Amino acid sequence: MRIVRTIDELRGALEPRRREGARIGLVPTMGYFHEGHLSLMRRAREASDVVVVSLFVNPTQFNDPADLEAYPRDETRDAAMAQSAGVDLLFAPGASEMYRHDATTSVVVGGVSERLEGESRGPGHFRGVATVVAKLLNIVQPGIAYFGQKDAQQALVIRRMVRDLDFPVRIEICPTLREPDGLAMSSRNVRLSATARAQALALKHGLDAAAAAIARGERDASKVEQRGREEMKMFRVEPEYFAVVSAEALVPLRTLSGEVLLAVAAKVGGVRLIDNQLVDVP
Ligand code: AMP
């Protein structure tokens, strides 16, 4: 595996492979790898001839400077893990390589970006995400790019951007990997104290309780949401949002039918966590 720092170097490494018709797979990440990241890399390894992983803690998508500052980083550890997953190129640029000081262009994806995380974190969050992913797709020009269902809204925002702006790439969404007790894997989990780690199960338990209510026949969205919030109270966790929305457009629902997404965000011991679950409502 080769670590590259500049756009020119990465393009230079990819060019000969592209000319010989190699299939290029891209996994965009912010690093501090866990099994969730590795599952995306392994999936890319299966389907591509060249696997590129980007490692860039993108400052423009952080609405909270303290969150950016506290975001865990360990490039040496990440490089070893990426290598073990069969990655060919680890693209780890500095911020000045990714953003010229006088850059004035950004990508705004309407609609699907405006609710849930967009409301909670503000419009700058998905503008930052869409812009950096657009840049990565242009730099690498992969045939397939891999994203996790863990960040369900992010995946939908990227799909929409790719569709609306005709990026020649397929977006593949991979399942959420969890700890044995159900907590969704996240780079942020290492910041949880022992108490907060126990409380963090509130998200998964809230989702499970809401899904169980649907399975028992509840179709009133507000009652399903209430059931999820109640369950989270047992862990003394108050969600930023707990919502049942349509799975594609993420619009709020009154009566549930078809594919719905249960989505939750909460700060636990000062660490912001998200999780979600897709439910097929008969
Ligand atoms: P991040 O480094 O957190 O920006 O995540 C990079 C990619 O890994 C994103 O597409 C995430 O959705 C995905 N990802 C993060 N956590 C998980 C997980 N627990 N399971 C599967 N994919 C994940």
Coordinates of C-alpha atoms and ligand atoms in Angstrom, one line a residue:
M1 CA 0.0 0.0 0.0
R2 CA 1.2 3.5 -0.9
I3 CA 0.3 6.6 1.1
V4 CA -0.1 9.7 -1.1
R5 CA -0.4 13.3 0.1
T6 CA -1.2 15.2 -3.1
I7 CA -3.8 15.2 -5.8
D8 CA -1.2 15.2 -8.5
E9 CA 0.6 12.2 -7.0
L10 CA -2.7 10.3 -6.7
R11 CA -3.8 11.1 -10.3
G12 CA -0.3 10.0 -11.4
A13 CA -0.6 6.7 -9.6
L14 CA -4.1 6.0 -11.0
E15 CA -3.5 7.1 -14.6
P16 CA -1.7 4.1 -15.9
R17 CA -4.1 1.7 -14.2
R18 CA -7.1 3.5 -15.6
R19 CA -5.5 3.3 -19.1
E20 CA -5.2 -0.5 -18.8
G21 CA -8.9 -0.6 -17.9
A22 CA -8.6 -1.3 -14.2
R23 CA -11.7 -0.9 -12.1
I24 CA -11.2 1.7 -9.4
G25 CA -13.1 1.6 -6.1
L26 CA -13.1 4.5 -3.6
V27 CA -13.9 4.5 0.1
P28 CA -14.0 8.1 1.5
T29 CA -13.3 8.3 5.3
M30 CA -12.3 10.5 8.1
G31 CA -10.0 7.9 9.6
Y32 CA -9.7 6.3 13.0
F33 CA -10.7 3.1 11.5
H34 CA -12.9 0.4 13.0
E35 CA -14.5 -2.8 11.5
G36 CA -17.2 -0.7 9.8
H37 CA -14.6 1.1 7.7
L38 CA -12.8 -2.1 7.1
S39 CA -16.0 -3.8 5.8
L40 CA -16.3 -1.1 3.2
M41 CA -12.6 -1.5 2.2
R42 CA -13.0 -5.3 1.9
R43 CA -16.2 -4.9 -0.2
A44 CA -14.2 -2.5 -2.5
R45 CA -11.3 -5.1 -2.6
E46 CA -13.7 -7.8 -3.8
A47 CA -15.1 -5.6 -6.6
S48 CA -12.2 -3.5 -7.8
D49 CA -8.7 -3.8 -9.2
V50 CA -7.5 -0.7 -7.4
V51 CA -8.8 0.3 -4.0
V52 CA -8.4 3.9 -3.0
V53 CA -9.2 5.0 0.6
S54 CA -9.2 8.7 1.4
L55 CA -8.4 9.7 4.9
F56 CA -9.3 13.3 5.5
V57 CA -11.0 14.9 8.6
N58 CA -12.9 17.4 6.5
P59 CA -13.1 20.7 8.5
T60 CA -15.9 22.2 6.4
Q61 CA -18.5 19.6 7.5
F62 CA -18.0 20.3 11.3
N63 CA -20.4 22.7 12.7
D64 CA -18.8 22.6 16.1
P65 CA -15.0 23.5 16.3
A66 CA -14.7 21.6 19.6
D67 CA -16.0 18.4 17.8
L68 CA -13.4 18.9 15.0
E69 CA -10.6 19.4 17.5
A70 CA -11.6 16.3 19.5
Y71 CA -12.1 14.0 16.5
P72 CA -9.8 11.0 17.0
R73 CA -6.8 10.7 14.7
D74 CA -4.1 8.1 14.3
E75 CA -2.7 7.8 10.8
T76 CA -0.1 5.1 11.6
R77 CA -2.7 2.8 13.1
D78 CA -5.1 3.6 10.2
A79 CA -2.4 2.9 7.6
A80 CA -1.7 -0.6 9.1
M81 CA -5.4 -1.4 9.2
A82 CA -6.0 -0.2 5.6
Q83 CA -3.0 -2.3 4.4
S84 CA -4.4 -5.4 6.2
A85 CA -7.7 -4.8 4.3
G86 CA -5.9 -4.9 1.0
V87 CA -6.0 -1.2 0.2
D88 CA -3.7 -0.1 -2.6
L89 CA -3.6 3.7 -2.2
L90 CA -4.3 5.7 1.0
F91 CA -4.9 9.3 0.1
A92 CA -4.2 11.4 3.2
P93 CA -4.0 15.0 2.1
G94 CA -3.6 18.1 4.4
A95 CA -6.3 20.7 4.5
S96 CA -4.4 23.1 2.2
E97 CA -4.1 20.4 -0.4
M98 CA -7.8 19.9 -0.5
Y99 CA -8.9 23.5 -0.2
R100 CA -7.2 26.4 -1.9
H101 CA -7.2 29.4 0.4
D102 CA -9.4 31.3 -2.1
A103 CA -11.8 28.5 -3.1
T104 CA -15.4 29.8 -3.5
T105 CA -17.3 26.9 -4.9
S106 CA -19.4 24.4 -2.9
V107 CA -22.1 21.8 -3.6
V108 CA -25.6 22.2 -2.1
V109 CA -27.9 19.3 -2.3
G110 CA -31.5 20.4 -1.7
G111 CA -34.4 18.5 -0.1
V112 CA -32.9 15.4 1.4
S113 CA -30.1 17.3 3.2
E114 CA -32.4 19.7 5.0
R115 CA -34.0 17.5 7.6
L116 CA -32.5 15.4 10.5
E117 CA -28.8 16.0 10.5
G118 CA -29.2 19.1 8.3
E119 CA -31.5 20.6 10.9
S120 CA -29.5 19.5 13.9
R121 CA -26.1 20.4 12.6
G122 CA -27.0 23.3 10.2
P123 CA -26.9 23.6 6.4
G124 CA -23.1 23.8 6.4
H125 CA -22.7 20.1 7.4
F126 CA -24.0 18.5 4.2
R127 CA -22.6 21.3 2.1
G128 CA -19.2 20.4 3.5
V129 CA -19.9 16.7 2.9
A130 CA -21.2 17.0 -0.6
T131 CA -18.4 19.4 -1.6
V132 CA -15.6 17.2 -0.3
V133 CA -17.1 14.0 -1.8
A134 CA -17.6 15.8 -5.2
K135 CA -13.9 16.7 -5.1
L136 CA -12.8 13.1 -4.1
L137 CA -15.0 11.7 -6.9
N138 CA -13.4 14.1 -9.4
I139 CA -9.8 13.4 -8.1
V140 CA -10.1 9.6 -8.1
Q141 CA -12.9 9.0 -10.8
P142 CA -13.8 5.6 -9.4
G143 CA -16.3 3.3 -10.9
I144 CA -17.8 2.6 -7.5
A145 CA -17.7 4.5 -4.3
Y146 CA -18.7 2.9 -1.0
F147 CA -20.6 4.5 1.9
G148 CA -22.1 3.1 5.1
Q149 CA -25.7 2.8 6.0
K150 CA -24.6 4.1 9.4
D151 CA -24.7 7.6 7.9
A152 CA -28.0 6.9 6.0
Q153 CA -28.8 10.5 5.2
Q154 CA -25.2 11.2 4.0
A155 CA -25.5 8.2 1.6
L156 CA -28.8 9.6 0.3
V157 CA -27.3 13.1 -0.1
I158 CA -24.4 11.7 -2.1
R159 CA -26.7 9.5 -4.2
R160 CA -28.8 12.6 -5.0
M161 CA -25.7 14.7 -5.9
V162 CA -24.4 12.0 -8.2
R163 CA -27.7 11.6 -9.9
D164 CA -28.4 15.4 -10.3
L165 CA -24.9 16.3 -11.4
D166 CA -24.3 13.1 -13.6
F167 CA -21.2 11.9 -11.9
P168 CA -20.2 8.7 -13.7
V169 CA -20.0 6.5 -10.5
R170 CA -22.1 3.9 -8.8
I171 CA -22.8 4.5 -5.1
E172 CA -22.9 1.4 -3.1
I173 CA -24.3 1.5 0.5
C174 CA -23.0 -1.1 2.9
P175 CA -24.7 -2.4 6.1
T176 CA -23.9 -0.9 9.6
L177 CA -21.4 -2.9 11.6
R178 CA -22.1 -3.0 15.4
E179 CA -20.4 -3.9 18.6
P180 CA -21.6 -7.2 20.1
D181 CA -24.1 -5.3 22.4
G182 CA -25.6 -3.5 19.4
L183 CA -23.8 -0.1 19.6
A184 CA -23.1 1.1 16.0
M185 CA -19.4 1.3 15.5
S186 CA -18.1 4.9 15.2
S187 CA -14.7 6.6 15.4
R188 CA -16.3 8.7 18.1
N189 CA -17.0 5.8 20.4
V190 CA -13.4 5.9 21.8
R191 CA -14.3 9.3 23.4
L192 CA -17.1 7.7 25.5
S193 CA -16.4 7.3 29.3
A194 CA -17.4 4.0 30.8
T195 CA -20.7 5.6 32.0
A196 CA -21.4 7.2 28.6
R197 CA -20.5 3.9 26.8
A198 CA -23.3 2.2 28.8
Q199 CA -25.7 5.1 28.1
A200 CA -24.8 5.0 24.4
L201 CA -26.9 1.9 24.0
A202 CA -29.9 4.2 24.3
L203 CA -29.8 4.8 20.6
K204 CA -30.0 1.2 19.5
H205 CA -32.5 0.3 22.2
G206 CA -34.6 3.3 21.2
L207 CA -34.6 2.1 17.6
D208 CA -35.4 -1.4 18.6
A209 CA -38.3 -0.3 20.7
A210 CA -39.7 1.8 17.9
A211 CA -39.3 -1.1 15.4
A212 CA -41.0 -3.4 17.9
A213 CA -43.9 -1.0 18.1
I214 CA -44.3 -1.1 14.3
A215 CA -44.0 -4.9 14.4
R216 CA -46.9 -5.0 16.9
G217 CA -49.0 -3.0 14.5
E218 CA -48.5 0.6 15.5
R219 CA -48.8 2.8 12.4
D220 CA -49.0 6.3 14.0
A221 CA -45.6 7.8 13.5
S222 CA -45.8 10.1 16.5
K223 CA -46.6 7.1 18.8
V224 CA -43.7 5.1 17.3
E225 CA -41.3 8.1 17.9
Q226 CA -42.6 8.5 21.4
R227 CA -42.0 4.8 22.1
G228 CA -38.3 5.3 21.0
R229 CA -37.9 8.4 23.1
E230 CA -39.4 6.7 26.2
E231 CA -36.9 3.8 25.8
M232 CA -34.0 6.2 25.6
K233 CA -35.2 7.9 28.8
M234 CA -34.4 4.6 30.6
F235 CA -30.7 5.4 29.8
R236 CA -31.2 9.0 30.7
V237 CA -30.5 10.1 27.2
E238 CA -32.5 12.9 25.5
P239 CA -32.3 12.6 21.7
E240 CA -31.6 15.7 19.5
Y241 CA -34.1 14.0 17.2
F242 CA -35.9 10.7 17.0
A243 CA -37.8 10.5 13.8
V244 CA -39.6 8.1 11.5
V245 CA -39.3 9.3 7.9
S246 CA -39.8 8.0 4.4
A247 CA -36.7 5.9 3.5
E248 CA -35.9 7.7 0.2
A249 CA -37.0 11.4 0.6
L250 CA -36.7 11.5 4.4
V251 CA -40.0 13.3 4.7
P252 CA -41.9 13.1 8.0
L253 CA -44.8 10.7 8.0
R254 CA -48.1 10.6 9.8
T255 CA -49.1 7.1 9.0
L256 CA -46.5 4.5 8.4
S257 CA -46.4 2.4 5.2
G258 CA -43.7 1.1 2.8
E259 CA -40.1 1.5 3.6
V260 CA -39.4 3.8 6.5
L261 CA -36.2 5.0 8.2
L262 CA -36.0 5.3 12.0
A263 CA -33.3 7.8 12.7
V264 CA -31.8 9.1 15.9
A265 CA -29.1 11.5 17.1
A266 CA -28.1 12.2 20.7
K267 CA -25.2 13.6 22.7
V268 CA -24.0 11.1 25.2
G269 CA -21.4 12.3 27.7
G270 CA -20.5 15.1 25.3
V271 CA -20.1 12.9 22.3
R272 CA -22.6 13.2 19.5
L273 CA -23.8 9.8 18.2
I274 CA -26.2 8.8 15.4
D275 CA -27.9 5.6 14.4
N276 CA -30.7 4.4 12.2
Q277 CA -32.8 1.4 11.2
L278 CA -34.7 0.7 8.0
V279 CA -38.1 -0.9 8.5
D280 CA -40.4 -2.4 5.9
V281 CA -43.9 -1.6 7.0
P282 CA -46.3 -4.2 5.6
Ligands
AMP1 P1 -16.4 8.3 8.7 O1 -14.9 8.0 8.7 O2 -17.1 8.2 10.0 O3 -16.7 9.5 7.9 O4 -17.0 7.0 7.8 C1 -16.5 6.7 6.6 C2 -17.5 5.7 5.9 O5 -17.6 4.6 6.8 C3 -18.9 6.4 5.8 O6 -19.4 6.0 4.5 C4 -19.6 5.8 6.9 O7 -21.0 5.7 6.7 C5 -19.0 4.4 7.0 N1 -19.2 3.9 8.4 C6 -19.0 4.5 9.6 N2 -19.4 3.7 10.6 C7 -19.8 2.5 10.0 C8 -20.3 1.3 10.6 N3 -20.5 1.2 11.9 N4 -20.7 0.4 9.7 C9 -20.6 0.5 8.4 N5 -20.1 1.6 7.8 C10 -19.7 2.6 8.6

